[in-house]
GROMACS .gro file of C-alpha atoms in nm:
model
  177
    1SER     CA    1   0.000   0.000   0.000
    2GLU     CA    2   0.101   0.363  -0.031
    3VAL     CA    3   0.113   0.396   0.347
    4GLY     CA    4   0.343   0.093   0.369
    5VAL     CA    5   0.577   0.238   0.106
    6TRP     CA    6   0.584   0.569   0.295
    7ALA     CA    7   0.647   0.397   0.632
    8ARG     CA    8   0.933   0.184   0.496
    9ALA     CA    9   1.091   0.492   0.335
   10GLU     CA   10   1.064   0.685   0.663
   11LEU     CA   11   1.228   0.399   0.854
   12ALA     CA   12   1.505   0.370   0.597
   13ASP     CA   13   1.571   0.746   0.614
   14ALA     CA   14   1.579   0.738   0.995
   15THR     CA   15   1.827   0.449   1.004
   16GLN     CA   16   2.053   0.627   0.755
   17MET     CA   17   2.029   0.960   0.941
   18HIS     CA   18   2.140   0.799   1.268
   19GLY     CA   19   2.392   0.558   1.118
   20ILE     CA   20   2.200   0.246   1.217
   21ASP     CA   21   2.201   0.119   0.859
   22ARG     CA   22   2.578   0.067   0.887
   23LEU     CA   23   2.512  -0.183   1.164
   24GLY     CA   24   2.311  -0.402   0.930
   25SER     CA   25   1.945  -0.316   0.974
   26ALA     CA   26   1.816  -0.628   0.803
   27MET     CA   27   1.451  -0.583   0.892
   28LEU     CA   28   1.413  -0.315   0.626
   29PRO     CA   29   1.499  -0.551   0.336
   30LEU     CA   30   1.257  -0.809   0.478
   31TRP     CA   31   0.979  -0.554   0.507
   32ASP     CA   32   1.051  -0.459   0.146
   33ALA     CA   33   1.049  -0.830   0.059
   34GLU     CA   34   0.707  -0.877   0.216
   35ALA     CA   35   0.577  -0.572   0.029
   36ALA     CA   36   0.716  -0.709  -0.297
   37LEU     CA   37   0.547  -1.045  -0.234
   38ALA     CA   38   0.216  -0.870  -0.162
   39SER     CA   39   0.241  -0.667  -0.484
   40GLY     CA   40   0.356  -0.963  -0.694
   41ASP     CA   41   0.700  -0.818  -0.772
   42MET     CA   42   0.899  -1.143  -0.766
   43ARG     CA   43   1.221  -0.980  -0.894
   44GLN     CA   44   1.224  -0.729  -0.607
   45LEU     CA   45   1.130  -1.004  -0.362
   46ARG     CA   46   1.429  -1.213  -0.469
   47VAL     CA   47   1.667  -0.914  -0.439
   48LYS     CA   48   1.547  -0.821  -0.090
   49ILE     CA   49   1.554  -1.182   0.032
   50GLY     CA   50   1.912  -1.206  -0.090
   51GLU     CA   51   2.007  -0.887   0.096
   52ALA     CA   52   1.849  -1.006   0.421
   53GLY     CA   53   1.995  -1.355   0.393
   54GLU     CA   54   2.347  -1.216   0.413
   55ARG     CA   55   2.288  -1.063   0.756
   56TRP     CA   56   2.158  -1.332   0.990
   57PRO     CA   57   2.328  -1.643   1.128
   58ARG     CA   58   2.167  -1.981   1.067
   59GLY     CA   59   1.947  -2.094   1.355
   60SER     CA   60   1.847  -1.746   1.472
   61LYS     CA   61   1.482  -1.641   1.480
   62GLU     CA   62   1.566  -1.376   1.224
   63HIS     CA   63   1.718  -1.635   0.991
   64GLY     CA   64   1.400  -1.837   1.035
   65PHE     CA   65   1.198  -1.533   0.929
   66TYR     CA   66   1.419  -1.494   0.623
   67GLN     CA   67   1.385  -1.866   0.543
   68SER     CA   68   1.008  -1.845   0.579
   69ILE     CA   69   0.988  -1.562   0.324
   70LEU     CA   70   1.224  -1.753   0.095
   71GLY     CA   71   0.990  -2.053   0.111
   72GLU     CA   72   0.699  -1.824   0.022
   73LEU     CA   73   0.891  -1.693  -0.280
   74LEU     CA   74   0.976  -2.040  -0.400
   75ILE     CA   75   0.619  -2.171  -0.371
   76GLU     CA   76   0.485  -1.862  -0.550
   77GLU     CA   77   0.728  -1.934  -0.833
   78GLY     CA   78   0.606  -2.294  -0.850
   79ARG     CA   79   0.937  -2.436  -0.728
   80VAL     CA   80   0.757  -2.689  -0.511
   81ALA     CA   81   1.046  -2.917  -0.415
   82GLU     CA   82   1.272  -2.627  -0.316
   83ALA     CA   83   0.996  -2.450  -0.122
   84LEU     CA   84   0.908  -2.770   0.057
   85ALA     CA   85   1.272  -2.829   0.152
   86VAL     CA   86   1.297  -2.481   0.307
   87ALA     CA   87   0.962  -2.510   0.489
   88SER     CA   88   1.029  -2.861   0.613
   89GLU     CA   89   1.369  -2.756   0.748
   90LEU     CA   90   1.200  -2.485   0.955
   91VAL     CA   91   0.919  -2.711   1.076
   92ASP     CA   92   1.144  -3.010   1.151
   93ALA     CA   93   1.392  -2.796   1.342
   94GLY     CA   94   1.113  -2.628   1.538
   95VAL     CA   95   1.240  -2.287   1.427
   96HIS     CA   96   1.000  -2.002   1.486
   97HIS     CA   97   1.063  -1.676   1.316
   98CYS     CA   98   1.004  -1.339   1.473
   99ARG     CA   99   0.640  -1.321   1.364
  100ASP     CA  100   0.558  -1.675   1.480
  101SER     CA  101   0.312  -1.723   1.195
  102PRO     CA  102   0.238  -2.047   1.010
  103GLY     CA  103   0.418  -1.956   0.686
  104PRO     CA  104   0.613  -2.283   0.659
  105GLN     CA  105   0.297  -2.484   0.724
  106ARG     CA  106   0.121  -2.284   0.451
  107VAL     CA  107   0.399  -2.380   0.211
  108GLN     CA  108   0.354  -2.746   0.309
  109ILE     CA  109  -0.021  -2.726   0.243
  110ILE     CA  110   0.027  -2.561  -0.098
  111ALA     CA  111   0.303  -2.804  -0.193
  112GLY     CA  112   0.070  -3.090  -0.101
  113VAL     CA  113  -0.209  -2.942  -0.313
  114LEU     CA  114   0.020  -2.887  -0.612
  115SER     CA  115   0.176  -3.232  -0.591
  116GLY     CA  116  -0.144  -3.419  -0.503
  117ASP     CA  117   0.005  -3.534  -0.172
  118SER     CA  118  -0.277  -3.545   0.082
  119GLN     CA  119  -0.039  -3.652   0.361
  120LEU     CA  120   0.163  -3.334   0.308
  121VAL     CA  121  -0.155  -3.125   0.320
  122GLU     CA  122  -0.246  -3.305   0.641
  123ARG     CA  123   0.099  -3.247   0.790
  124GLY     CA  124   0.084  -2.873   0.712
  125PHE     CA  125  -0.269  -2.833   0.847
  126GLY     CA  126  -0.183  -3.037   1.155
  127GLY     CA  127   0.115  -2.810   1.212
  128VAL     CA  128  -0.107  -2.503   1.210
  129VAL     CA  129  -0.359  -2.637   1.460
  130THR     CA  130  -0.089  -2.758   1.699
  131MET     CA  131   0.106  -2.430   1.710
  132HIS     CA  132   0.174  -2.313   2.062
  133ASP     CA  133   0.209  -1.950   1.970
  134PRO     CA  134  -0.089  -1.724   2.037
  135PRO     CA  135  -0.272  -1.612   1.723
  136SER     CA  136  -0.197  -1.257   1.618
  137ALA     CA  137  -0.459  -1.014   1.496
  138ALA     CA  138  -0.211  -0.897   1.232
  139TRP     CA  139  -0.221  -1.222   1.038
  140ILE     CA  140  -0.563  -1.373   1.121
  141PRO     CA  141  -0.715  -1.241   0.794
  142TRP     CA  142  -0.423  -1.392   0.602
  143LEU     CA  143  -0.465  -1.720   0.789
  144VAL     CA  144  -0.835  -1.739   0.710
  145THR     CA  145  -0.811  -1.638   0.347
  146ASP     CA  146  -0.497  -1.829   0.256
  147VAL     CA  147  -0.429  -2.121   0.487
  148VAL     CA  148  -0.795  -2.218   0.516
  149LEU     CA  149  -0.862  -2.191   0.142
  150ASN     CA  150  -0.553  -2.396   0.063
  151ALA     CA  151  -0.651  -2.656   0.323
  152LEU     CA  152  -0.995  -2.679   0.161
  153ALA     CA  153  -0.830  -2.717  -0.181
  154GLY     CA  154  -0.614  -2.992  -0.035
  155GLY     CA  155  -0.916  -3.189   0.082
  156ILE     CA  156  -0.941  -3.094   0.450
  157ALA     CA  157  -1.313  -3.107   0.538
  158PRO     CA  158  -1.480  -2.772   0.622
  159GLY     CA  159  -1.619  -2.914   0.947
  160ARG     CA  160  -1.276  -3.023   1.053
  161ILE     CA  161  -1.130  -2.678   0.982
  162ARG     CA  162  -1.410  -2.522   1.184
  163ASP     CA  163  -1.369  -2.763   1.476
  164GLU     CA  164  -0.990  -2.788   1.493
  165LEU     CA  165  -0.885  -2.440   1.388
  166PHE     CA  166  -1.167  -2.213   1.498
  167GLY     CA  167  -1.302  -2.434   1.775
  168GLY     CA  168  -0.959  -2.528   1.904
  169TRP     CA  169  -0.654  -2.310   1.853
  170LEU     CA  170  -0.844  -1.986   1.777
  171ALA     CA  171  -1.139  -2.054   2.011
  172ASN     CA  172  -1.040  -1.803   2.277
  173PHE     CA  173  -0.919  -1.535   2.037
  174ALA     CA  174  -1.151  -1.233   2.040
  175HIS     CA  175  -1.117  -1.162   1.665
  176ARG     CA  176  -1.186  -1.516   1.542
  177ASP     CA  177  -1.535  -1.432   1.413
   0.00000   0.00000   0.00000
């Protein structure tokens, strides 16, 4: 959005004015990467992911965030095997990135849909409903519109989504309706 572009530019200017950018402010490239993904600019997304990937050590929450966005890029490009490898590494290692959202599980669900692998869809959906992190109002709309729709496309029954996701994990969250 225009407000997002303005906010990222303001943050970039502030980090440059105070010299913080010289310390490696890697969040800015990732915010730009997320904006590029949202607008469909895959070239810019790849550039910003590459910039951010140079800054964080493997195993850190920040590196997990970077890996999660990389998995999103790969699945959007249709590179199913590569996206699944990135997402599975995060899920198997129990790495949570700084937003603690189910991005890697989303990639698993989509990879399962694209490859016709119902067990992979099941594994991704199961990973979402067993997350221990509290749901965040910032990504609930994304969860509902993307993860749920992909789970439906992958063959997860609507009643099961309602019972396990909305009746279970999100049951006590005020914004679930």
